[in-house]
PDB file of C-alpha atoms in Angstrom:
ATOM      1  CA  MET A   1      27.211 -35.443 -16.216  1.00 46.00           C
ATOM      2  CA  THR A   2      28.126 -31.892 -15.254  1.00 56.00           C
ATOM      3  CA  ASP A   3      29.498 -31.123 -11.829  1.00 68.00           C
ATOM      4  CA  GLU A   4      27.009 -29.501  -9.498  1.00 74.00           C
ATOM      5  CA  SER A   5      27.798 -26.956  -6.836  1.00 82.00           C
ATOM      6  CA  PRO A   6      26.704 -27.715  -3.250  1.00 82.00           C
ATOM      7  CA  GLN A   7      23.894 -25.158  -3.625  1.00 81.00           C
ATOM      8  CA  GLU A   8      22.631 -26.804  -6.826  1.00 80.00           C
ATOM      9  CA  ARG A   9      22.697 -30.255  -5.207  1.00 84.00           C
ATOM     10  CA  TRP A  10      20.731 -28.933  -2.249  1.00 85.00           C
ATOM     11  CA  GLN A  11      18.154 -27.292  -4.504  1.00 80.00           C
ATOM     12  CA  ARG A  12      17.699 -30.503  -6.499  1.00 79.00           C
ATOM     13  CA  ARG A  13      17.208 -32.573  -3.348  1.00 84.00           C
ATOM     14  CA  ILE A  14      14.836 -30.125  -1.677  1.00 83.00           C
ATOM     15  CA  GLU A  15      12.555 -29.520  -4.686  1.00 79.00           C
ATOM     16  CA  ILE A  16       9.966 -32.184  -3.862  1.00 81.00           C
ATOM     17  CA  PRO A  17       9.864 -31.421  -0.106  1.00 83.00           C
ATOM     18  CA  MET A  18       9.445 -27.714  -0.885  1.00 81.00           C
ATOM     19  CA  PHE A  19       6.666 -28.457  -3.360  1.00 80.00           C
ATOM     20  CA  ALA A  20       4.920 -30.545  -0.701  1.00 83.00           C
ATOM     21  CA  ALA A  21       5.462 -27.856   1.943  1.00 83.00           C
ATOM     22  CA  SER A  22       3.934 -25.190  -0.316  1.00 82.00           C
ATOM     23  CA  ALA A  23       0.902 -27.342  -1.075  1.00 83.00           C
ATOM     24  CA  LEU A  24       0.464 -28.397   2.583  1.00 87.00           C
ATOM     25  CA  PHE A  25       0.742 -24.793   3.726  1.00 85.00           C
ATOM     26  CA  LEU A  26      -2.021 -23.724   1.359  1.00 85.00           C
ATOM     27  CA  ALA A  27      -4.213 -26.704   2.307  1.00 89.00           C
ATOM     28  CA  SER A  28      -3.801 -26.272   6.068  1.00 89.00           C
ATOM     29  CA  PHE A  29      -4.347 -22.518   5.870  1.00 87.00           C
ATOM     30  CA  THR A  30      -7.495 -23.070   3.790  1.00 89.00           C
ATOM     31  CA  VAL A  31      -8.927 -25.519   6.322  1.00 91.00           C
ATOM     32  CA  ARG A  32      -8.102 -23.238   9.252  1.00 88.00           C
ATOM     33  CA  VAL A  33      -9.802 -20.246   7.635  1.00 88.00           C
ATOM     34  CA  LEU A  34     -12.875 -21.813   6.051  1.00 90.00           C
ATOM     35  CA  ALA A  35     -13.699 -24.586   8.557  1.00 86.00           C
ATOM     36  CA  GLU A  36     -14.842 -22.308  11.369  1.00 78.00           C
ATOM     37  CA  ASN A  37     -16.238 -25.149  13.534  1.00 83.00           C
ATOM     38  CA  LEU A  38     -13.141 -27.304  13.167  1.00 83.00           C
ATOM     39  CA  PRO A  39     -12.518 -29.557  16.209  1.00 89.00           C
ATOM     40  CA  SER A  40      -9.622 -28.423  18.365  1.00 88.00           C
ATOM     41  CA  GLY A  41      -7.528 -31.482  17.495  1.00 89.00           C
ATOM     42  CA  TRP A  42      -7.819 -30.913  13.744  1.00 89.00           C
ATOM     43  CA  TYR A  43      -7.191 -27.198  14.216  1.00 88.00           C
ATOM     44  CA  ALA A  44      -4.012 -27.960  16.158  1.00 91.00           C
ATOM     45  CA  LEU A  45      -2.892 -30.366  13.409  1.00 92.00           C
ATOM     46  CA  CYS A  46      -3.465 -27.754  10.698  1.00 90.00           C
ATOM     47  CA  GLU A  47      -1.609 -25.177  12.766  1.00 89.00           C
ATOM     48  CA  ALA A  48       1.313 -27.591  13.235  1.00 92.00           C
ATOM     49  CA  VAL A  49       1.448 -28.255   9.482  1.00 90.00           C
ATOM     50  CA  THR A  50       1.424 -24.515   8.799  1.00 87.00           C
ATOM     51  CA  TYR A  51       4.343 -23.817  11.140  1.00 88.00           C
ATOM     52  CA  ALA A  52       6.272 -26.900   9.982  1.00 89.00           C
ATOM     53  CA  SER A  53       6.017 -25.810   6.347  1.00 87.00           C
ATOM     54  CA  TRP A  54       7.134 -22.298   7.329  1.00 85.00           C
ATOM     55  CA  ALA A  55      10.125 -23.821   9.177  1.00 88.00           C
ATOM     56  CA  LEU A  56      11.104 -25.713   6.022  1.00 88.00           C
ATOM     57  CA  PHE A  57      11.008 -22.452   4.059  1.00 86.00           C
ATOM     58  CA  VAL A  58      13.340 -20.875   6.617  1.00 89.00           C
ATOM     59  CA  VAL A  59      15.728 -23.862   6.604  1.00 90.00           C
ATOM     60  CA  ASP A  60      15.841 -23.938   2.804  1.00 88.00           C
ATOM     61  CA  TYR A  61      16.621 -20.225   2.594  1.00 88.00           C
ATOM     62  CA  ALA A  62      19.258 -20.403   5.331  1.00 90.00           C
ATOM     63  CA  VAL A  63      21.025 -23.433   3.799  1.00 91.00           C
ATOM     64  CA  ARG A  64      21.109 -21.870   0.337  1.00 89.00           C
ATOM     65  CA  TRP A  65      22.453 -18.670   1.849  1.00 90.00           C
ATOM     66  CA  VAL A  66      25.278 -20.507   3.628  1.00 90.00           C
ATOM     67  CA  LEU A  67      26.141 -22.713   0.645  1.00 88.00           C
ATOM     68  CA  SER A  68      26.257 -19.742  -1.716  1.00 86.00           C
ATOM     69  CA  GLY A  69      29.103 -18.101   0.209  1.00 84.00           C
ATOM     70  CA  GLU A  70      27.897 -14.719  -1.062  1.00 84.00           C
ATOM     71  CA  GLY A  71      27.064 -13.079   2.248  1.00 83.00           C
ATOM     72  CA  LEU A  72      24.583 -10.205   1.995  1.00 84.00           C
ATOM     73  CA  ALA A  73      24.843 -10.309  -1.789  1.00 86.00           C
ATOM     74  CA  PHE A  74      22.738 -13.493  -1.665  1.00 86.00           C
ATOM     75  CA  VAL A  75      19.894 -11.553   0.009  1.00 84.00           C
ATOM     76  CA  ARG A  76      20.010  -8.890  -2.685  1.00 84.00           C
ATOM     77  CA  ARG A  77      20.064 -11.463  -5.490  1.00 84.00           C
ATOM     78  CA  HIS A  78      17.264 -13.549  -3.945  1.00 81.00           C
ATOM     79  CA  LEU A  79      15.121 -10.815  -2.463  1.00 78.00           C
ATOM     80  CA  MET A  80      11.882 -12.490  -3.551  1.00 74.00           C
ATOM     81  CA  ASP A  81      12.810 -15.670  -1.674  1.00 79.00           C
ATOM     82  CA  ALA A  82      13.381 -13.626   1.482  1.00 81.00           C
ATOM     83  CA  ILE A  83       9.979 -11.960   1.076  1.00 77.00           C
ATOM     84  CA  VAL A  84       8.329 -15.351   0.586  1.00 76.00           C
ATOM     85  CA  VAL A  85       9.802 -16.551   3.884  1.00 79.00           C
ATOM     86  CA  VAL A  86       8.405 -13.517   5.717  1.00 78.00           C
ATOM     87  CA  LEU A  87       4.994 -13.212   4.027  1.00 73.00           C
ATOM     88  CA  PRO A  88       2.731 -16.274   4.228  1.00 65.00           C
ATOM     89  CA  LEU A  89       0.596 -14.929   1.394  1.00 64.00           C
ATOM     90  CA  LEU A  90       3.353 -15.587  -1.149  1.00 70.00           C
ATOM     91  CA  ARG A  91       4.446 -19.061  -0.049  1.00 66.00           C
ATOM     92  CA  PRO A  92       2.060 -20.945  -2.376  1.00 66.00           C
ATOM     93  CA  LEU A  93       3.851 -19.271  -5.293  1.00 68.00           C
ATOM     94  CA  ARG A  94       6.805 -21.569  -4.624  1.00 66.00           C
ATOM     95  CA  ILE A  95       4.669 -24.295  -6.207  1.00 62.00           C
ATOM     96  CA  VAL A  96       5.052 -22.549  -9.561  1.00 62.00           C
ATOM     97  CA  LYS A  97       8.786 -21.954  -9.149  1.00 62.00           C
ATOM     98  CA  ILE A  98       9.529 -25.551  -8.197  1.00 60.00           C
ATOM     99  CA  TYR A  99       7.284 -26.952 -10.917  1.00 55.00           C
ATOM    100  CA  GLU A 100       9.121 -24.865 -13.506  1.00 58.00           C
ATOM    101  CA  ALA A 101      12.487 -26.115 -12.194  1.00 58.00           C
ATOM    102  CA  VAL A 102      11.358 -29.740 -12.446  1.00 53.00           C
ATOM    103  CA  GLN A 103       9.950 -29.209 -15.947  1.00 56.00           C
ATOM    104  CA  ARG A 104      13.160 -27.549 -17.072  1.00 57.00           C
ATOM    105  CA  ARG A 105      15.170 -30.554 -15.888  1.00 55.00           C
ATOM    106  CA  HIS A 106      12.987 -33.450 -17.024  1.00 54.00           C
ATOM    107  CA  THR A 107      10.842 -32.307 -19.973  1.00 53.00           C
ATOM    108  CA  HIS A 108      12.082 -32.841 -23.508  1.00 50.00           C
ATOM    109  CA  ALA A 109       9.323 -31.145 -25.542  1.00 47.00           C
ATOM    110  CA  ARG A 110       8.935 -27.691 -24.060  1.00 56.00           C
ATOM    111  CA  LEU A 111       6.504 -24.921 -24.767  1.00 57.00           C
ATOM    112  CA  PRO A 112       7.787 -21.697 -26.331  1.00 64.00           C
ATOM    113  CA  LEU A 113       9.052 -19.124 -23.874  1.00 62.00           C
ATOM    114  CA  GLN A 114       6.045 -16.829 -24.275  1.00 65.00           C
ATOM    115  CA  ALA A 115       3.586 -19.686 -23.698  1.00 68.00           C
ATOM    116  CA  ARG A 116       5.464 -20.779 -20.577  1.00 67.00           C
ATOM    117  CA  VAL A 117       5.463 -17.253 -19.177  1.00 68.00           C
ATOM    118  CA  ILE A 118       1.723 -16.918 -19.796  1.00 71.00           C
ATOM    119  CA  ALA A 119       1.001 -20.330 -18.240  1.00 71.00           C
ATOM    120  CA  TYR A 120       3.124 -19.798 -15.141  1.00 73.00           C
ATOM    121  CA  ALA A 121       2.046 -16.198 -14.653  1.00 73.00           C
ATOM    122  CA  GLY A 122      -1.585 -17.307 -14.939  1.00 74.00           C
ATOM    123  CA  LEU A 123      -1.056 -20.070 -12.379  1.00 77.00           C
ATOM    124  CA  SER A 124       0.751 -17.639 -10.089  1.00 77.00           C
ATOM    125  CA  THR A 125      -2.146 -15.204 -10.375  1.00 78.00           C
ATOM    126  CA  LEU A 126      -4.644 -17.907  -9.398  1.00 81.00           C
ATOM    127  CA  LEU A 127      -2.563 -19.022  -6.415  1.00 81.00           C
ATOM    128  CA  LEU A 128      -1.917 -15.446  -5.302  1.00 81.00           C
ATOM    129  CA  GLY A 129      -5.600 -14.577  -5.680  1.00 84.00           C
ATOM    130  CA  PHE A 130      -6.786 -17.603  -3.713  1.00 87.00           C
ATOM    131  CA  ALA A 131      -4.260 -17.070  -0.912  1.00 85.00           C
ATOM    132  CA  GLY A 132      -5.098 -13.368  -0.831  1.00 86.00           C
ATOM    133  CA  ALA A 133      -8.821 -14.085  -0.615  1.00 90.00           C
ATOM    134  CA  LEU A 134      -8.202 -16.446   2.292  1.00 90.00           C
ATOM    135  CA  SER A 135      -6.044 -13.896   4.109  1.00 88.00           C
ATOM    136  CA  VAL A 136      -8.482 -11.037   3.632  1.00 91.00           C
ATOM    137  CA  TYR A 137     -11.485 -13.141   4.637  1.00 92.00           C
ATOM    138  CA  HIS A 138      -9.630 -14.354   7.741  1.00 89.00           C
ATOM    139  CA  ASP A 139      -8.844 -10.787   8.851  1.00 89.00           C
ATOM    140  CA  GLU A 140     -11.990  -9.008   7.713  1.00 91.00           C
ATOM    141  CA  HIS A 141     -15.176 -11.057   8.123  1.00 89.00           C
ATOM    142  CA  ASN A 142     -15.492 -10.504  11.887  1.00 88.00           C
ATOM    143  CA  ALA A 143     -14.186  -6.927  11.920  1.00 89.00           C
ATOM    144  CA  PRO A 144     -16.522  -4.028  12.815  1.00 88.00           C
ATOM    145  CA  ASP A 145     -17.895  -2.221   9.741  1.00 86.00           C
ATOM    146  CA  ALA A 146     -16.493  -4.960   7.497  1.00 88.00           C
ATOM    147  CA  THR A 147     -17.679  -5.034   3.879  1.00 90.00           C
ATOM    148  CA  ILE A 148     -16.033  -8.399   3.161  1.00 91.00           C
ATOM    149  CA  LYS A 149     -18.185 -10.770   5.203  1.00 90.00           C
ATOM    150  CA  THR A 150     -18.164 -14.027   3.230  1.00 91.00           C
ATOM    151  CA  PHE A 151     -15.521 -15.951   1.326  1.00 92.00           C
ATOM    152  CA  GLY A 152     -17.478 -15.201  -1.847  1.00 92.00           C
ATOM    153  CA  ASP A 153     -17.067 -11.490  -1.064  1.00 92.00           C
ATOM    154  CA  ALA A 154     -13.335 -12.073  -0.640  1.00 92.00           C
ATOM    155  CA  ILE A 155     -13.099 -13.826  -4.019  1.00 92.00           C
ATOM    156  CA  TRP A 156     -14.981 -10.964  -5.699  1.00 91.00           C
ATOM    157  CA  TRP A 157     -12.761  -8.370  -4.029  1.00 90.00           C
ATOM    158  CA  THR A 158      -9.622 -10.307  -4.975  1.00 88.00           C
ATOM    159  CA  SER A 159     -10.667 -10.595  -8.619  1.00 86.00           C
ATOM    160  CA  SER A 160     -11.303  -6.860  -8.932  1.00 85.00           C
ATOM    161  CA  THR A 161      -8.078  -6.013  -7.089  1.00 84.00           C
ATOM    162  CA  VAL A 162      -5.710  -8.338  -8.968  1.00 80.00           C
ATOM    163  CA  THR A 163      -7.095  -7.187 -12.315  1.00 77.00           C
ATOM    164  CA  THR A 164      -6.722  -3.537 -11.136  1.00 73.00           C
ATOM    165  CA  VAL A 165     -10.428  -2.877 -11.785  1.00 76.00           C
ATOM    166  CA  GLY A 166     -11.162  -1.853  -8.190  1.00 68.00           C
ATOM    167  CA  TYR A 167     -14.926  -1.299  -8.075  1.00 74.00           C
ATOM    168  CA  GLY A 168     -14.698   0.042  -4.532  1.00 72.00           C
ATOM    169  CA  ASP A 169     -17.853  -1.716  -3.356  1.00 79.00           C
ATOM    170  CA  MET A 170     -15.752  -3.787  -0.936  1.00 86.00           C
ATOM    171  CA  THR A 171     -12.628  -2.565   0.824  1.00 87.00           C
ATOM    172  CA  PRO A 172     -10.533  -3.920   3.704  1.00 90.00           C
ATOM    173  CA  VAL A 173     -10.923  -2.075   7.000  1.00 91.00           C
ATOM    174  CA  THR A 174      -8.290  -3.822   9.125  1.00 92.00           C
ATOM    175  CA  PRO A 175      -4.566  -2.936   9.017  1.00 90.00           C
ATOM    176  CA  ARG A 176      -3.540  -6.457   7.998  1.00 88.00           C
ATOM    177  CA  GLY A 177      -6.270  -6.579   5.381  1.00 88.00           C
ATOM    178  CA  ARG A 178      -4.981  -3.367   3.841  1.00 88.00           C
ATOM    179  CA  VAL A 179      -1.409  -4.683   3.824  1.00 86.00           C
ATOM    180  CA  VAL A 180      -2.650  -7.748   1.949  1.00 84.00           C
ATOM    181  CA  ALA A 181      -4.492  -5.442  -0.455  1.00 85.00           C
ATOM    182  CA  VAL A 182      -1.289  -3.574  -1.273  1.00 84.00           C
ATOM    183  CA  GLY A 183       0.483  -6.865  -1.951  1.00 80.00           C
ATOM    184  CA  MET A 184      -2.369  -7.994  -4.178  1.00 81.00           C
ATOM    185  CA  MET A 185      -2.232  -4.770  -6.176  1.00 82.00           C
ATOM    186  CA  VAL A 186       1.522  -4.953  -6.714  1.00 79.00           C
ATOM    187  CA  GLY A 187       1.463  -8.665  -7.493  1.00 76.00           C
ATOM    188  CA  GLY A 188      -1.508  -8.307  -9.818  1.00 74.00           C
ATOM    189  CA  VAL A 189       0.117  -5.538 -11.840  1.00 76.00           C
ATOM    190  CA  ALA A 190       3.380  -7.495 -12.130  1.00 73.00           C
ATOM    191  CA  LEU A 191       1.783 -10.800 -13.128  1.00 72.00           C
ATOM    192  CA  LEU A 192      -0.726  -9.321 -15.557  1.00 70.00           C
ATOM    193  CA  GLY A 193       2.054  -7.226 -17.040  1.00 71.00           C
ATOM    194  CA  ALA A 194       4.071 -10.399 -17.628  1.00 68.00           C
ATOM    195  CA  VAL A 195       1.116 -12.058 -19.339  1.00 67.00           C
ATOM    196  CA  THR A 196       0.357  -9.017 -21.502  1.00 71.00           C
ATOM    197  CA  GLY A 197       3.991  -8.502 -22.453  1.00 69.00           C
ATOM    198  CA  SER A 198       4.497 -12.167 -23.350  1.00 66.00           C
ATOM    199  CA  PHE A 199       1.307 -12.269 -25.398  1.00 67.00           C
ATOM    200  CA  SER A 200       2.321  -9.116 -27.276  1.00 71.00           C
ATOM    201  CA  SER A 201       5.764 -10.586 -27.919  1.00 70.00           C
ATOM    202  CA  TRP A 202       4.192 -13.797 -29.222  1.00 66.00           C
ATOM    203  CA  LEU A 203       1.947 -11.822 -31.604  1.00 67.00           C
ATOM    204  CA  LEU A 204       4.882  -9.792 -32.925  1.00 71.00           C
ATOM    205  CA  GLN A 205       6.929 -12.943 -33.406  1.00 69.00           C
ATOM    206  CA  THR A 206       4.048 -14.627 -35.252  1.00 67.00           C
ATOM    207  CA  PHE A 207       3.539 -11.643 -37.569  1.00 66.00           C
ATOM    208  CA  ALA A 208       7.285 -11.432 -38.204  1.00 71.00           C
ATOM    209  CA  GLN A 209       7.400 -15.102 -39.198  1.00 65.00           C
ATOM    210  CA  ASP A 210       4.451 -14.571 -41.547  1.00 64.00           C
ATOM    211  CA  GLU A 211       6.244 -11.652 -43.181  1.00 66.00           C
ATOM    212  CA  GLU A 212       9.395 -13.731 -43.647  1.00 68.00           C
ATOM    213  CA  LYS A 213       7.399 -16.442 -45.436  1.00 66.00           C
ATOM    214  CA  LYS A 214       6.113 -14.002 -48.046  1.00 62.00           C
ATOM    215  CA  PRO A 215       7.993 -14.217 -51.371  1.00 62.00           C
ATOM    216  CA  PRO A 216       9.943 -11.133 -52.459  1.00 60.00           C
ATOM    217  CA  GLY A 217       8.213  -8.731 -54.766  1.00 56.00           C
ATOM    218  CA  GLY A 218       4.845  -8.554 -53.041  1.00 53.00           C
ATOM    219  CA  THR A 219       1.808 -10.784 -53.523  1.00 51.00           C
ATOM    220  CA  PRO A 220       2.459 -14.191 -55.149  1.00 51.00           C
ATOM    221  CA  GLY A 221       1.461 -14.226 -58.796  1.00 49.00           C
ATOM    222  CA  ALA A 222       1.314 -10.431 -59.043  1.00 47.00           C
ATOM    223  CA  SER A 223       4.072 -10.394 -61.629  1.00 46.00           C
ATOM    224  CA  ASP A 224       2.523 -13.205 -63.662  1.00 49.00           C
ATOM    225  CA  GLY A 225       0.011 -10.852 -65.260  1.00 47.00           C
ATOM    226  CA  LEU A 226       2.858  -8.806 -66.790  1.00 44.00           C
ATOM    227  CA  ARG A 227       4.196 -11.748 -68.704  1.00 49.00           C
ATOM    228  CA  PRO A 228       3.270 -11.927 -72.423  1.00 47.00           C
TER     229      PRO A 228
END
């Protein structure tokens, strides 16, 4: 068994709690946004779960920072983790990161790299889109002159934004809604770019393997007709 650093031991021990915190954050945020007539007691419980999961994100980041001993270099090397702590929209994406870490440790038969990138980027896109739709609907549906008035509108807007289609029939009008829109655009381009690049790489690799299997001299049997 290889020796683990204190940071690696912490990450291994916190994986399941962080997975649960990410899932609970998304669930509690969904209930708070979509259940508009939620009793005050249930609303308070969902709010407590939301803040507790956020606190766990902060504790995890702070502990890893201290254990790394890297100072400000840790922030530069783990900039995405710092952004996830600050922006609630991105916290559900930790589900994908933790799931990949668990799979990498415990799975024997693994998918090819390109297939894993496509699968995880696709899952990240779905989680980002759903969280973005919730955020935009929460900020927009009661705003004056809002064009996003239902959760279905928010899903439609999210789909067109993440895929960079941008029909323009629905647009955020609140400052926070527009900030979320910018994040959705950037995240959508990055994730779809990862999927497209991985798929292209897989195609090139497949064609290259097919070429290597071909016998030298062209088409099989082509030289047979020259024999007497």
